[in-house]
Amino acid sequence: MAECPGGSMITRKAPRRGCGLLLRAMAIIAIAWSIAAPSSGQEPRKKLRISNAGFTITALPLLAAKEWGAFAANGLDVEIILMQSSIVPAALNQGDIDYQAGVGPASVNGTLSGFPTRAIWFSSDRISYWLMAKPQFKTIESLKGQKIAVSGLGGTIHVALNMVLEKVGANPKDFTLVSIPGQQVQILYSLESGFVDGAMLSPPVTFGAQKKGFNRLLDVGALVEMPGGGLTTLVKTIQQRPAETRNVIRSLQMAKDEIRKSKPKTVELIVRLLKMDKEAAGETYDQFRTTLSPTGIPTRIGMETLVKAVQSQGRFVDRKVSFNEIADDRLATAVAKELGYKLP
């Protein structure tokens, strides 16, 4: 066993159902983050597995729903599985996980590639990422020809960076993008060590990078409206287990509402789980709060942006994609109504 952010224990576990040849071949070890819940006289909660790419600020609603008991209050016993986005569609399709805590280019690409999945809930309307660079690089122009670290090639952050570079008049091909899998601190280390010259970083790592003298060149989230975080699942899960899926969405939305309303409580959670000091946690909270989707209902413009992001990578360029092919907003809309949100 090992210690996860904030001191909770994580265990390495095999999937509860047969792992599939793809997952075995890629030697992926899912890390299940389990927190024991107190016993009660209530009926057993439904056990579910939700994948997530990493313990970052984007995962805060998911972590909060687990920590603050929102899942338990809705009759769910949830394991959070760390898993690379590229293999999630196969894991969903084989039943190794029930939901993906994410909506982005990778998940949409999986759907367009034939996996029967849909985006069903948004955490944020935009991502919270900055392009940071070594002290000697003060402009995008000066960074041309240099190496930039991203968390994964073809993923949300990579595609968002390409879109922003084009928006500011730069050519993404003028830069060498390097995949640094793992947590944000590993990407920062690659920048500190000189392995790369720039990096896509998110709070709280961004604040630490600034204090160390690295330059903030672009606020990527402010320039591209792209969903950050969310929930994706199989069409058959939506159809055959609607009550359960609604409970998952409600749990995440309740946690997100609590994040929005209570800064002290959320800062304590950030300090404990993401291991940062209180000042950095407060700055991270303020930044992250501005990105949150009010209702969680997937939007047309958000999904269109993701399709454009996939197509910008040369995939499905001649295909006209409708909203219903990649998203299903019905359950999130139902939850929003239950929670009393004013809808258009």
PDB file of N, CA, C and O in Angstrom, residues 223-282:
ATOM      1  N   LEU A 223      -8.562  31.675 -23.119  1.00  0.00           N
ATOM      2  CA  LEU A 223      -8.592  31.887 -24.561  1.00  0.00           C
ATOM      3  C   LEU A 223      -9.384  30.826 -25.331  1.00  0.00           C
ATOM      4  O   LEU A 223      -9.738  31.043 -26.487  1.00  0.00           O
ATOM      5  N   VAL A 224      -9.654  29.701 -24.688  1.00  0.00           N
ATOM      6  CA  VAL A 224     -10.394  28.626 -25.346  1.00  0.00           C
ATOM      7  C   VAL A 224     -11.501  28.132 -24.429  1.00  0.00           C
ATOM      8  O   VAL A 224     -11.236  27.756 -23.289  1.00  0.00           O
ATOM      9  N   GLU A 225     -12.743  28.146 -24.922  1.00  0.00           N
ATOM     10  CA  GLU A 225     -13.853  27.604 -24.142  1.00  0.00           C
ATOM     11  C   GLU A 225     -13.911  26.104 -24.372  1.00  0.00           C
ATOM     12  O   GLU A 225     -14.466  25.633 -25.357  1.00  0.00           O
ATOM     13  N   MET A 226     -13.296  25.373 -23.477  1.00  0.00           N
ATOM     14  CA  MET A 226     -13.227  23.920 -23.593  1.00  0.00           C
ATOM     15  C   MET A 226     -13.565  23.296 -22.239  1.00  0.00           C
ATOM     16  O   MET A 226     -13.006  23.700 -21.226  1.00  0.00           O
ATOM     17  N   PRO A 227     -14.495  22.339 -22.216  1.00  0.00           N
ATOM     18  CA  PRO A 227     -14.855  21.710 -20.939  1.00  0.00           C
ATOM     19  C   PRO A 227     -13.642  21.110 -20.240  1.00  0.00           C
ATOM     20  O   PRO A 227     -12.744  20.562 -20.883  1.00  0.00           O
ATOM     21  N   GLY A 228     -13.624  21.236 -18.937  1.00  0.00           N
ATOM     22  CA  GLY A 228     -12.584  20.617 -18.132  1.00  0.00           C
ATOM     23  C   GLY A 228     -13.234  19.725 -17.094  1.00  0.00           C
ATOM     24  O   GLY A 228     -14.064  20.174 -16.309  1.00  0.00           O
ATOM     25  N   GLY A 229     -12.874  18.466 -17.081  1.00  0.00           N
ATOM     26  CA  GLY A 229     -13.550  17.549 -16.174  1.00  0.00           C
ATOM     27  C   GLY A 229     -14.947  17.231 -16.690  1.00  0.00           C
ATOM     28  O   GLY A 229     -15.378  17.715 -17.731  1.00  0.00           O
ATOM     29  N   GLY A 230     -15.673  16.397 -15.969  1.00  0.00           N
ATOM     30  CA  GLY A 230     -17.015  16.021 -16.384  1.00  0.00           C
ATOM     31  C   GLY A 230     -17.253  14.552 -16.155  1.00  0.00           C
ATOM     32  O   GLY A 230     -16.607  13.921 -15.305  1.00  0.00           O
ATOM     33  N   LEU A 231     -18.166  13.988 -16.921  1.00  0.00           N
ATOM     34  CA  LEU A 231     -18.523  12.583 -16.750  1.00  0.00           C
ATOM     35  C   LEU A 231     -18.921  11.993 -18.093  1.00  0.00           C
ATOM     36  O   LEU A 231     -19.714  12.568 -18.833  1.00  0.00           O
ATOM     37  N   THR A 232     -18.340  10.827 -18.394  1.00  0.00           N
ATOM     38  CA  THR A 232     -18.627  10.093 -19.624  1.00  0.00           C
ATOM     39  C   THR A 232     -18.958   8.655 -19.260  1.00  0.00           C
ATOM     40  O   THR A 232     -18.351   8.089 -18.344  1.00  0.00           O
ATOM     41  N   THR A 233     -19.904   8.084 -19.966  1.00  0.00           N
ATOM     42  CA  THR A 233     -20.248   6.682 -19.715  1.00  0.00           C
ATOM     43  C   THR A 233     -20.817   6.042 -20.968  1.00  0.00           C
ATOM     44  O   THR A 233     -21.005   6.703 -21.997  1.00  0.00           O
ATOM     45  N   LEU A 234     -21.109   4.751 -20.885  1.00  0.00           N
ATOM     46  CA  LEU A 234     -21.665   4.014 -22.010  1.00  0.00           C
ATOM     47  C   LEU A 234     -23.132   4.359 -22.226  1.00  0.00           C
ATOM     48  O   LEU A 234     -23.866   4.664 -21.272  1.00  0.00           O
ATOM     49  N   VAL A 235     -23.568   4.272 -23.473  1.00  0.00           N
ATOM     50  CA  VAL A 235     -24.972   4.496 -23.795  1.00  0.00           C
ATOM     51  C   VAL A 235     -25.851   3.499 -23.037  1.00  0.00           C
ATOM     52  O   VAL A 235     -26.909   3.863 -22.504  1.00  0.00           O
ATOM     53  N   LYS A 236     -25.409   2.247 -22.958  1.00  0.00           N
ATOM     54  CA  LYS A 236     -26.230   1.242 -22.278  1.00  0.00           C
ATOM     55  C   LYS A 236     -26.350   1.519 -20.775  1.00  0.00           C
ATOM     56  O   LYS A 236     -27.351   1.159 -20.152  1.00  0.00           O
ATOM     57  N   THR A 237     -25.333   2.161 -20.191  1.00  0.00           N
ATOM     58  CA  THR A 237     -25.433   2.526 -18.779  1.00  0.00           C
ATOM     59  C   THR A 237     -26.510   3.594 -18.592  1.00  0.00           C
ATOM     60  O   THR A 237     -27.303   3.528 -17.641  1.00  0.00           O
ATOM     61  N   ILE A 238     -26.536   4.562 -19.484  1.00  0.00           N
ATOM     62  CA  ILE A 238     -27.564   5.609 -19.434  1.00  0.00           C
ATOM     63  C   ILE A 238     -28.951   4.995 -19.587  1.00  0.00           C
ATOM     64  O   ILE A 238     -29.892   5.356 -18.865  1.00  0.00           O
ATOM     65  N   GLN A 239     -29.086   4.055 -20.508  1.00  0.00           N
ATOM     66  CA  GLN A 239     -30.384   3.457 -20.813  1.00  0.00           C
ATOM     67  C   GLN A 239     -30.840   2.447 -19.769  1.00  0.00           C
ATOM     68  O   GLN A 239     -32.020   2.426 -19.393  1.00  0.00           O
ATOM     69  N   GLN A 240     -29.916   1.625 -19.280  1.00  0.00           N
ATOM     70  CA  GLN A 240     -30.284   0.528 -18.396  1.00  0.00           C
ATOM     71  C   GLN A 240     -30.172   0.869 -16.914  1.00  0.00           C
ATOM     72  O   GLN A 240     -30.799   0.207 -16.083  1.00  0.00           O
ATOM     73  N   ARG A 241     -29.378   1.893 -16.575  1.00  0.00           N
ATOM     74  CA  ARG A 241     -29.183   2.264 -15.166  1.00  0.00           C
ATOM     75  C   ARG A 241     -29.360   3.765 -14.972  1.00  0.00           C
ATOM     76  O   ARG A 241     -28.504   4.456 -14.432  1.00  0.00           O
ATOM     77  N   PRO A 242     -30.494   4.317 -15.415  1.00  0.00           N
ATOM     78  CA  PRO A 242     -30.682   5.781 -15.347  1.00  0.00           C
ATOM     79  C   PRO A 242     -30.715   6.327 -13.930  1.00  0.00           C
ATOM     80  O   PRO A 242     -30.194   7.417 -13.674  1.00  0.00           O
ATOM     81  N   ALA A 243     -31.323   5.606 -12.995  1.00  0.00           N
ATOM     82  CA  ALA A 243     -31.397   6.097 -11.613  1.00  0.00           C
ATOM     83  C   ALA A 243     -30.007   6.184 -10.997  1.00  0.00           C
ATOM     84  O   ALA A 243     -29.665   7.170 -10.335  1.00  0.00           O
ATOM     85  N   GLU A 244     -29.207   5.151 -11.215  1.00  0.00           N
ATOM     86  CA  GLU A 244     -27.831   5.153 -10.715  1.00  0.00           C
ATOM     87  C   GLU A 244     -27.028   6.299 -11.331  1.00  0.00           C
ATOM     88  O   GLU A 244     -26.317   7.029 -10.630  1.00  0.00           O
ATOM     89  N   THR A 245     -27.138   6.464 -12.639  1.00  0.00           N
ATOM     90  CA  THR A 245     -26.391   7.515 -13.330  1.00  0.00           C
ATOM     91  C   THR A 245     -26.815   8.888 -12.839  1.00  0.00           C
ATOM     92  O   THR A 245     -25.982   9.781 -12.644  1.00  0.00           O
ATOM     93  N   ARG A 246     -28.095   9.057 -12.610  1.00  0.00           N
ATOM     94  CA  ARG A 246     -28.601  10.321 -12.071  1.00  0.00           C
ATOM     95  C   ARG A 246     -28.025  10.573 -10.677  1.00  0.00           C
ATOM     96  O   ARG A 246     -27.681  11.707 -10.325  1.00  0.00           O
ATOM     97  N   ASN A 247     -27.893   9.521  -9.881  1.00  0.00           N
ATOM     98  CA  ASN A 247     -27.318   9.663  -8.541  1.00  0.00           C
ATOM     99  C   ASN A 247     -25.845  10.072  -8.598  1.00  0.00           C
ATOM    100  O   ASN A 247     -25.369  10.841  -7.759  1.00  0.00           O
ATOM    101  N   VAL A 248     -25.112   9.533  -9.564  1.00  0.00           N
ATOM    102  CA  VAL A 248     -23.708   9.927  -9.731  1.00  0.00           C
ATOM    103  C   VAL A 248     -23.619  11.406 -10.093  1.00  0.00           C
ATOM    104  O   VAL A 248     -22.841  12.160  -9.502  1.00  0.00           O
ATOM    105  N   ILE A 249     -24.432  11.823 -11.061  1.00  0.00           N
ATOM    106  CA  ILE A 249     -24.429  13.229 -11.476  1.00  0.00           C
ATOM    107  C   ILE A 249     -24.835  14.138 -10.321  1.00  0.00           C
ATOM    108  O   ILE A 249     -24.211  15.184 -10.080  1.00  0.00           O
ATOM    109  N   ARG A 250     -25.874  13.739  -9.579  1.00  0.00           N
ATOM    110  CA  ARG A 250     -26.332  14.554  -8.450  1.00  0.00           C
ATOM    111  C   ARG A 250     -25.238  14.693  -7.400  1.00  0.00           C
ATOM    112  O   ARG A 250     -25.010  15.780  -6.857  1.00  0.00           O
ATOM    113  N   SER A 251     -24.530  13.605  -7.125  1.00  0.00           N
ATOM    114  CA  SER A 251     -23.442  13.654  -6.142  1.00  0.00           C
ATOM    115  C   SER A 251     -22.364  14.649  -6.548  1.00  0.00           C
ATOM    116  O   SER A 251     -21.892  15.451  -5.734  1.00  0.00           O
ATOM    117  N   LEU A 252     -21.967  14.583  -7.810  1.00  0.00           N
ATOM    118  CA  LEU A 252     -20.916  15.477  -8.308  1.00  0.00           C
ATOM    119  C   LEU A 252     -21.381  16.932  -8.307  1.00  0.00           C
ATOM    120  O   LEU A 252     -20.625  17.840  -7.957  1.00  0.00           O
ATOM    121  N   GLN A 253     -22.638  17.147  -8.682  1.00  0.00           N
ATOM    122  CA  GLN A 253     -23.158  18.517  -8.721  1.00  0.00           C
ATOM    123  C   GLN A 253     -23.316  19.088  -7.311  1.00  0.00           C
ATOM    124  O   GLN A 253     -23.041  20.260  -7.070  1.00  0.00           O
ATOM    125  N   MET A 254     -23.742  18.243  -6.372  1.00  0.00           N
ATOM    126  CA  MET A 254     -23.847  18.683  -4.970  1.00  0.00           C
ATOM    127  C   MET A 254     -22.476  19.075  -4.435  1.00  0.00           C
ATOM    128  O   MET A 254     -22.335  20.093  -3.741  1.00  0.00           O
ATOM    129  N   ALA A 255     -21.464  18.271  -4.747  1.00  0.00           N
ATOM    130  CA  ALA A 255     -20.105  18.575  -4.299  1.00  0.00           C
ATOM    131  C   ALA A 255     -19.614  19.876  -4.930  1.00  0.00           C
ATOM    132  O   ALA A 255     -18.981  20.705  -4.268  1.00  0.00           O
ATOM    133  N   LYS A 256     -19.924  20.059  -6.198  1.00  0.00           N
ATOM    134  CA  LYS A 256     -19.493  21.275  -6.898  1.00  0.00           C
ATOM    135  C   LYS A 256     -20.175  22.510  -6.313  1.00  0.00           C
ATOM    136  O   LYS A 256     -19.545  23.567  -6.159  1.00  0.00           O
ATOM    137  N   ASP A 257     -21.448  22.389  -5.977  1.00  0.00           N
ATOM    138  CA  ASP A 257     -22.160  23.506  -5.348  1.00  0.00           C
ATOM    139  C   ASP A 257     -21.535  23.869  -4.005  1.00  0.00           C
ATOM    140  O   ASP A 257     -21.410  25.046  -3.651  1.00  0.00           O
ATOM    141  N   GLU A 258     -21.144  22.835  -3.251  1.00  0.00           N
ATOM    142  CA  GLU A 258     -20.512  23.080  -1.951  1.00  0.00           C
ATOM    143  C   GLU A 258     -19.153  23.739  -2.129  1.00  0.00           C
ATOM    144  O   GLU A 258     -18.767  24.622  -1.347  1.00  0.00           O
ATOM    145  N   ILE A 259     -18.418  23.344  -3.164  1.00  0.00           N
ATOM    146  CA  ILE A 259     -17.141  23.987  -3.483  1.00  0.00           C
ATOM    147  C   ILE A 259     -17.358  25.469  -3.755  1.00  0.00           C
ATOM    148  O   ILE A 259     -16.628  26.335  -3.250  1.00  0.00           O
ATOM    149  N   ARG A 260     -18.368  25.766  -4.544  1.00  0.00           N
ATOM    150  CA  ARG A 260     -18.641  27.153  -4.915  1.00  0.00           C
ATOM    151  C   ARG A 260     -19.037  27.993  -3.699  1.00  0.00           C
ATOM    152  O   ARG A 260     -18.668  29.165  -3.594  1.00  0.00           O
ATOM    153  N   LYS A 261     -19.789  27.401  -2.768  1.00  0.00           N
ATOM    154  CA  LYS A 261     -20.339  28.148  -1.636  1.00  0.00           C
ATOM    155  C   LYS A 261     -19.364  28.298  -0.478  1.00  0.00           C
ATOM    156  O   LYS A 261     -19.428  29.279   0.265  1.00  0.00           O
ATOM    157  N   SER A 262     -18.483  27.321  -0.274  1.00  0.00           N
ATOM    158  CA  SER A 262     -17.663  27.290   0.937  1.00  0.00           C
ATOM    159  C   SER A 262     -16.175  27.292   0.622  1.00  0.00           C
ATOM    160  O   SER A 262     -15.580  26.224   0.405  1.00  0.00           O
ATOM    161  N   LYS A 263     -15.585  28.460   0.619  1.00  0.00           N
ATOM    162  CA  LYS A 263     -14.141  28.539   0.374  1.00  0.00           C
ATOM    163  C   LYS A 263     -13.333  27.900   1.505  1.00  0.00           C
ATOM    164  O   LYS A 263     -12.417  27.108   1.217  1.00  0.00           O
ATOM    165  N   PRO A 264     -13.609  28.187   2.786  1.00  0.00           N
ATOM    166  CA  PRO A 264     -12.786  27.586   3.860  1.00  0.00           C
ATOM    167  C   PRO A 264     -12.782  26.053   3.819  1.00  0.00           C
ATOM    168  O   PRO A 264     -11.733  25.420   3.953  1.00  0.00           O
ATOM    169  N   LYS A 265     -13.943  25.468   3.630  1.00  0.00           N
ATOM    170  CA  LYS A 265     -14.047  24.010   3.588  1.00  0.00           C
ATOM    171  C   LYS A 265     -13.288  23.436   2.398  1.00  0.00           C
ATOM    172  O   LYS A 265     -12.597  22.406   2.508  1.00  0.00           O
ATOM    173  N   THR A 266     -13.382  24.128   1.269  1.00  0.00           N
ATOM    174  CA  THR A 266     -12.711  23.653   0.056  1.00  0.00           C
ATOM    175  C   THR A 266     -11.205  23.839   0.154  1.00  0.00           C
ATOM    176  O   THR A 266     -10.429  22.970  -0.281  1.00  0.00           O
ATOM    177  N   VAL A 267     -10.778  24.957   0.728  1.00  0.00           N
ATOM    178  CA  VAL A 267      -9.340  25.192   0.895  1.00  0.00           C
ATOM    179  C   VAL A 267      -8.736  24.104   1.778  1.00  0.00           C
ATOM    180  O   VAL A 267      -7.644  23.600   1.495  1.00  0.00           O
ATOM    181  N   GLU A 268      -9.442  23.722   2.833  1.00  0.00           N
ATOM    182  CA  GLU A 268      -8.954  22.643   3.704  1.00  0.00           C
ATOM    183  C   GLU A 268      -8.792  21.346   2.917  1.00  0.00           C
ATOM    184  O   GLU A 268      -7.811  20.616   3.086  1.00  0.00           O
ATOM    185  N   LEU A 269      -9.752  21.074   2.024  1.00  0.00           N
ATOM    186  CA  LEU A 269      -9.683  19.864   1.214  1.00  0.00           C
ATOM    187  C   LEU A 269      -8.509  19.915   0.242  1.00  0.00           C
ATOM    188  O   LEU A 269      -7.786  18.927   0.071  1.00  0.00           O
ATOM    189  N   ILE A 270      -8.295  21.068  -0.367  1.00  0.00           N
ATOM    190  CA  ILE A 270      -7.183  21.231  -1.305  1.00  0.00           C
ATOM    191  C   ILE A 270      -5.849  21.048  -0.588  1.00  0.00           C
ATOM    192  O   ILE A 270      -4.948  20.376  -1.090  1.00  0.00           O
ATOM    193  N   VAL A 271      -5.718  21.656   0.596  1.00  0.00           N
ATOM    194  CA  VAL A 271      -4.484  21.532   1.377  1.00  0.00           C
ATOM    195  C   VAL A 271      -4.205  20.063   1.689  1.00  0.00           C
ATOM    196  O   VAL A 271      -3.079  19.580   1.554  1.00  0.00           O
ATOM    197  N   ARG A 272      -5.242  19.354   2.076  1.00  0.00           N
ATOM    198  CA  ARG A 272      -5.079  17.967   2.521  1.00  0.00           C
ATOM    199  C   ARG A 272      -4.841  16.995   1.372  1.00  0.00           C
ATOM    200  O   ARG A 272      -3.966  16.137   1.437  1.00  0.00           O
ATOM    201  N   LEU A 273      -5.607  17.129   0.291  1.00  0.00           N
ATOM    202  CA  LEU A 273      -5.518  16.162  -0.789  1.00  0.00           C
ATOM    203  C   LEU A 273      -4.466  16.498  -1.834  1.00  0.00           C
ATOM    204  O   LEU A 273      -3.826  15.605  -2.391  1.00  0.00           O
ATOM    205  N   LEU A 274      -4.294  17.776  -2.110  1.00  0.00           N
ATOM    206  CA  LEU A 274      -3.334  18.167  -3.139  1.00  0.00           C
ATOM    207  C   LEU A 274      -2.009  18.637  -2.555  1.00  0.00           C
ATOM    208  O   LEU A 274      -1.120  19.081  -3.278  1.00  0.00           O
ATOM    209  N   LYS A 275      -1.908  18.574  -1.228  1.00  0.00           N
ATOM    210  CA  LYS A 275      -0.654  18.842  -0.523  1.00  0.00           C
ATOM    211  C   LYS A 275      -0.008  20.176  -0.899  1.00  0.00           C
ATOM    212  O   LYS A 275       1.034  20.218  -1.544  1.00  0.00           O
ATOM    213  N   MET A 276      -0.641  21.249  -0.496  1.00  0.00           N
ATOM    214  CA  MET A 276      -0.062  22.571  -0.702  1.00  0.00           C
ATOM    215  C   MET A 276      -0.330  23.417   0.520  1.00  0.00           C
ATOM    216  O   MET A 276      -1.142  23.058   1.368  1.00  0.00           O
ATOM    217  N   ASP A 277       0.366  24.563   0.617  1.00  0.00           N
ATOM    218  CA  ASP A 277       0.135  25.422   1.769  1.00  0.00           C
ATOM    219  C   ASP A 277      -1.175  26.179   1.600  1.00  0.00           C
ATOM    220  O   ASP A 277      -1.758  26.232   0.518  1.00  0.00           O
ATOM    221  N   LYS A 278      -1.640  26.775   2.681  1.00  0.00           N
ATOM    222  CA  LYS A 278      -2.954  27.403   2.688  1.00  0.00           C
ATOM    223  C   LYS A 278      -3.045  28.578   1.722  1.00  0.00           C
ATOM    224  O   LYS A 278      -4.079  28.803   1.082  1.00  0.00           O
ATOM    225  N   GLU A 279      -1.968  29.337   1.597  1.00  0.00           N
ATOM    226  CA  GLU A 279      -1.980  30.489   0.684  1.00  0.00           C
ATOM    227  C   GLU A 279      -2.164  30.026  -0.761  1.00  0.00           C
ATOM    228  O   GLU A 279      -2.995  30.561  -1.505  1.00  0.00           O
ATOM    229  N   ALA A 280      -1.393  29.029  -1.159  1.00  0.00           N
ATOM    230  CA  ALA A 280      -1.508  28.502  -2.517  1.00  0.00           C
ATOM    231  C   ALA A 280      -2.878  27.875  -2.743  1.00  0.00           C
ATOM    232  O   ALA A 280      -3.463  28.003  -3.828  1.00  0.00           O
ATOM    233  N   ALA A 281      -3.406  27.215  -1.711  1.00  0.00           N
ATOM    234  CA  ALA A 281      -4.722  26.596  -1.826  1.00  0.00           C
ATOM    235  C   ALA A 281      -5.795  27.651  -2.043  1.00  0.00           C
ATOM    236  O   ALA A 281      -6.727  27.456  -2.833  1.00  0.00           O
ATOM    237  N   GLY A 282      -5.667  28.774  -1.350  1.00  0.00           N
ATOM    238  CA  GLY A 282      -6.629  29.858  -1.519  1.00  0.00           C
ATOM    239  C   GLY A 282      -6.577  30.441  -2.928  1.00  0.00           C
ATOM    240  O   GLY A 282      -7.619  30.718  -3.537  1.00  0.00           O
TER     241      GLY A 282
END
